[in-house]
JSON list of C-alpha atoms in Angstrom, two decimals:
[
{"chain": "A", "resi": 1, "resn": "MET", "atom": "CA", "xyz": [-17.63, -4.88, -5.29]},
{"chain": "A", "resi": 2, "resn": "ALA", "atom": "CA", "xyz": [-14.45, -4.04, -3.33]},
{"chain": "A", "resi": 3, "resn": "LEU", "atom": "CA", "xyz": [-14.29, -0.61, -4.96]},
{"chain": "A", "resi": 4, "resn": "GLY", "atom": "CA", "xyz": [-17.93, -0.03, -4.13]},
{"chain": "A", "resi": 5, "resn": "MET", "atom": "CA", "xyz": [-17.36, -0.96, -0.49]},
{"chain": "A", "resi": 6, "resn": "LEU", "atom": "CA", "xyz": [-14.35, 1.33, -0.36]},
{"chain": "A", "resi": 7, "resn": "LEU", "atom": "CA", "xyz": [-16.43, 4.18, -1.78]},
{"chain": "A", "resi": 8, "resn": "VAL", "atom": "CA", "xyz": [-19.35, 3.58, 0.59]},
{"chain": "A", "resi": 9, "resn": "ALA", "atom": "CA", "xyz": [-16.91, 3.44, 3.51]},
{"chain": "A", "resi": 10, "resn": "GLY", "atom": "CA", "xyz": [-15.37, 6.76, 2.52]},
{"chain": "A", "resi": 11, "resn": "GLY", "atom": "CA", "xyz": [-11.96, 5.09, 2.31]},
{"chain": "A", "resi": 12, "resn": "ASP", "atom": "CA", "xyz": [-12.04, 3.96, 5.94]},
{"chain": "A", "resi": 13, "resn": "TYR", "atom": "CA", "xyz": [-10.29, 0.60, 6.39]},
{"chain": "A", "resi": 14, "resn": "ARG", "atom": "CA", "xyz": [-12.46, -0.74, 9.20]},
{"chain": "A", "resi": 15, "resn": "HIS", "atom": "CA", "xyz": [-15.75, 0.17, 7.53]},
{"chain": "A", "resi": 16, "resn": "ALA", "atom": "CA", "xyz": [-14.67, -1.11, 4.11]},
{"chain": "A", "resi": 17, "resn": "VAL", "atom": "CA", "xyz": [-13.60, -4.48, 5.50]},
{"chain": "A", "resi": 18, "resn": "LEU", "atom": "CA", "xyz": [-16.62, -4.91, 7.79]},
{"chain": "A", "resi": 19, "resn": "GLY", "atom": "CA", "xyz": [-19.02, -3.93, 5.00]},
{"chain": "A", "resi": 20, "resn": "SER", "atom": "CA", "xyz": [-17.34, -6.41, 2.67]},
{"chain": "A", "resi": 21, "resn": "VAL", "atom": "CA", "xyz": [-17.42, -9.26, 5.18]},
{"chain": "A", "resi": 22, "resn": "ASN", "atom": "CA", "xyz": [-21.10, -8.68, 5.82]},
{"chain": "A", "resi": 23, "resn": "TYR", "atom": "CA", "xyz": [-21.93, -8.50, 2.12]},
{"chain": "A", "resi": 24, "resn": "GLY", "atom": "CA", "xyz": [-21.80, -12.25, 1.69]},
{"chain": "A", "resi": 25, "resn": "ARG", "atom": "CA", "xyz": [-20.93, -14.14, -1.48]},
{"chain": "A", "resi": 26, "resn": "ASP", "atom": "CA", "xyz": [-17.15, -14.05, -1.97]},
{"chain": "A", "resi": 27, "resn": "CYS", "atom": "CA", "xyz": [-16.77, -11.84, 1.09]},
{"chain": "A", "resi": 28, "resn": "ASP", "atom": "CA", "xyz": [-13.26, -12.93, 2.10]},
{"chain": "A", "resi": 29, "resn": "SER", "atom": "CA", "xyz": [-11.80, -11.87, -1.25]},
{"chain": "A", "resi": 30, "resn": "ILE", "atom": "CA", "xyz": [-13.85, -8.69, -1.37]},
{"chain": "A", "resi": 31, "resn": "ALA", "atom": "CA", "xyz": [-12.78, -7.75, 2.16]},
{"chain": "A", "resi": 32, "resn": "THR", "atom": "CA", "xyz": [-9.14, -8.45, 1.34]},
{"chain": "A", "resi": 33, "resn": "MET", "atom": "CA", "xyz": [-9.24, -6.25, -1.75]},
{"chain": "A", "resi": 34, "resn": "ALA", "atom": "CA", "xyz": [-11.21, -3.46, -0.04]},
{"chain": "A", "resi": 35, "resn": "GLY", "atom": "CA", "xyz": [-8.80, -3.49, 2.90]},
{"chain": "A", "resi": 36, "resn": "ALA", "atom": "CA", "xyz": [-5.75, -3.48, 0.65]},
{"chain": "A", "resi": 37, "resn": "LEU", "atom": "CA", "xyz": [-7.10, -0.53, -1.31]},
{"chain": "A", "resi": 38, "resn": "ALA", "atom": "CA", "xyz": [-8.03, 1.40, 1.85]},
{"chain": "A", "resi": 39, "resn": "GLY", "atom": "CA", "xyz": [-4.58, 0.74, 3.27]},
{"chain": "A", "resi": 40, "resn": "ALA", "atom": "CA", "xyz": [-2.88, 1.80, 0.05]},
{"chain": "A", "resi": 41, "resn": "LEU", "atom": "CA", "xyz": [-4.85, 5.04, 0.18]},
{"chain": "A", "resi": 42, "resn": "GLY", "atom": "CA", "xyz": [-3.62, 5.72, 3.71]},
{"chain": "A", "resi": 43, "resn": "SER", "atom": "CA", "xyz": [-6.32, 4.38, 6.01]},
{"chain": "A", "resi": 44, "resn": "PRO", "atom": "CA", "xyz": [-4.50, 2.47, 8.76]},
{"chain": "A", "resi": 45, "resn": "VAL", "atom": "CA", "xyz": [-5.26, -1.10, 9.74]},
{"chain": "A", "resi": 46, "resn": "PRO", "atom": "CA", "xyz": [-6.86, -0.97, 13.19]},
{"chain": "A", "resi": 47, "resn": "GLU", "atom": "CA", "xyz": [-4.11, -1.73, 15.71]},
{"chain": "A", "resi": 48, "resn": "ASP", "atom": "CA", "xyz": [-6.31, -4.10, 17.71]},
{"chain": "A", "resi": 49, "resn": "TRP", "atom": "CA", "xyz": [-7.07, -6.11, 14.55]},
{"chain": "A", "resi": 50, "resn": "ALA", "atom": "CA", "xyz": [-3.40, -6.36, 13.60]},
{"chain": "A", "resi": 51, "resn": "LYS", "atom": "CA", "xyz": [-2.46, -7.42, 17.13]},
{"chain": "A", "resi": 52, "resn": "THR", "atom": "CA", "xyz": [-5.15, -10.11, 17.26]},
{"chain": "A", "resi": 53, "resn": "VAL", "atom": "CA", "xyz": [-4.16, -11.55, 13.87]},
{"chain": "A", "resi": 54, "resn": "ALA", "atom": "CA", "xyz": [-0.44, -11.46, 14.74]},
{"chain": "A", "resi": 55, "resn": "GLU", "atom": "CA", "xyz": [-1.01, -13.25, 18.04]},
{"chain": "A", "resi": 56, "resn": "ALA", "atom": "CA", "xyz": [-3.38, -15.85, 16.59]},
{"chain": "A", "resi": 57, "resn": "SER", "atom": "CA", "xyz": [-1.12, -16.63, 13.63]},
{"chain": "A", "resi": 58, "resn": "ARG", "atom": "CA", "xyz": [2.11, -16.29, 15.62]},
{"chain": "A", "resi": 59, "resn": "LEU", "atom": "CA", "xyz": [3.50, -14.07, 12.88]},
{"chain": "A", "resi": 60, "resn": "ASP", "atom": "CA", "xyz": [5.39, -10.80, 13.03]},
{"chain": "A", "resi": 61, "resn": "LEU", "atom": "CA", "xyz": [3.30, -8.62, 10.74]},
{"chain": "A", "resi": 62, "resn": "TRP", "atom": "CA", "xyz": [5.42, -5.52, 11.26]},
{"chain": "A", "resi": 63, "resn": "GLU", "atom": "CA", "xyz": [8.89, -6.70, 10.20]},
{"chain": "A", "resi": 64, "resn": "PRO", "atom": "CA", "xyz": [7.82, -7.67, 6.64]},
{"chain": "A", "resi": 65, "resn": "ALA", "atom": "CA", "xyz": [6.04, -4.31, 6.37]},
{"chain": "A", "resi": 66, "resn": "ARG", "atom": "CA", "xyz": [9.20, -2.46, 7.42]},
{"chain": "A", "resi": 67, "resn": "THR", "atom": "CA", "xyz": [11.26, -4.48, 4.95]},
{"chain": "A", "resi": 68, "resn": "LEU", "atom": "CA", "xyz": [8.83, -3.83, 2.09]},
{"chain": "A", "resi": 69, "resn": "THR", "atom": "CA", "xyz": [8.78, -0.13, 2.95]},
{"chain": "A", "resi": 70, "resn": "GLY", "atom": "CA", "xyz": [12.56, -0.01, 2.78]},
{"chain": "A", "resi": 71, "resn": "VAL", "atom": "CA", "xyz": [12.64, -1.83, -0.55]},
{"chain": "A", "resi": 72, "resn": "THR", "atom": "CA", "xyz": [9.96, 0.48, -1.97]},
{"chain": "A", "resi": 73, "resn": "ARG", "atom": "CA", "xyz": [11.87, 3.57, -0.89]},
{"chain": "A", "resi": 74, "resn": "GLU", "atom": "CA", "xyz": [15.08, 2.22, -2.43]},
{"chain": "A", "resi": 75, "resn": "ILE", "atom": "CA", "xyz": [13.35, 1.44, -5.74]},
{"chain": "A", "resi": 76, "resn": "PHE", "atom": "CA", "xyz": [11.81, 4.90, -5.79]},
{"chain": "A", "resi": 77, "resn": "ARG", "atom": "CA", "xyz": [15.18, 6.55, -5.06]},
{"chain": "A", "resi": 78, "resn": "ARG", "atom": "CA", "xyz": [16.86, 4.58, -7.85]},
{"chain": "A", "resi": 79, "resn": "ASP", "atom": "CA", "xyz": [14.05, 5.42, -10.28]},
{"chain": "A", "resi": 80, "resn": "VAL", "atom": "CA", "xyz": [14.44, 9.13, -9.48]},
{"chain": "A", "resi": 81, "resn": "ASP", "atom": "CA", "xyz": [18.23, 8.89, -9.93]},
{"chain": "A", "resi": 82, "resn": "ARG", "atom": "CA", "xyz": [17.79, 7.16, -13.32]},
{"chain": "A", "resi": 83, "resn": "ARG", "atom": "CA", "xyz": [15.23, 9.72, -14.46]},
{"chain": "A", "resi": 84, "resn": "ARG", "atom": "CA", "xyz": [17.50, 12.60, -13.50]},
{"chain": "A", "resi": 85, "resn": "ALA", "atom": "CA", "xyz": [20.48, 10.99, -15.25]},
{"chain": "A", "resi": 86, "resn": "HIS", "atom": "CA", "xyz": [18.34, 10.55, -18.36]},
{"chain": "A", "resi": 87, "resn": "GLU", "atom": "CA", "xyz": [17.26, 14.19, -18.23]},
{"chain": "A", "resi": 88, "resn": "ARG", "atom": "CA", "xyz": [20.88, 15.36, -17.83]},
{"chain": "A", "resi": 89, "resn": "ALA", "atom": "CA", "xyz": [21.94, 13.25, -20.81]},
{"chain": "A", "resi": 90, "resn": "PHE", "atom": "CA", "xyz": [19.03, 14.53, -22.90]},
{"chain": "A", "resi": 91, "resn": "ALA", "atom": "CA", "xyz": [19.78, 18.15, -21.95]},
{"chain": "A", "resi": 92, "resn": "ALA", "atom": "CA", "xyz": [23.46, 17.62, -22.87]},
{"chain": "A", "resi": 93, "resn": "LEU", "atom": "CA", "xyz": [22.32, 16.62, -26.36]},
{"chain": "A", "resi": 94, "resn": "GLY", "atom": "CA", "xyz": [20.52, 19.93, -26.69]},
{"chain": "A", "resi": 95, "resn": "GLY", "atom": "CA", "xyz": [17.06, 18.91, -25.51]},
{"chain": "A", "resi": 96, "resn": "THR", "atom": "CA", "xyz": [15.03, 20.58, -22.83]},
{"chain": "A", "resi": 97, "resn": "SER", "atom": "CA", "xyz": [14.52, 19.27, -19.32]},
{"chain": "A", "resi": 98, "resn": "CYS", "atom": "CA", "xyz": [11.52, 16.97, -18.89]},
{"chain": "A", "resi": 99, "resn": "SER", "atom": "CA", "xyz": [10.84, 17.88, -15.26]},
{"chain": "A", "resi": 100, "resn": "ASP", "atom": "CA", "xyz": [12.29, 19.62, -12.23]}
]
């Protein structure tokens, strides 16, 4: 259902979440999944929504996001370094490069 809402919303975070919430049934889970997918695909969380949730819950929603972004970038950098080291080692054995 979350994928369907995301598709109907054209990937838009606000529309995917609102459509999911208004669907009924297990709407909180569907809205969470649709919103997570929309966000992962690049549709931003509406700033007014984030501010309201942060104030109501008394949580800093931005610091964990910055930390997770930093960790993700570090993991990606290390993965690229490992892949390149593997390719160099493979090429040294007489193989061809896997990628550029």
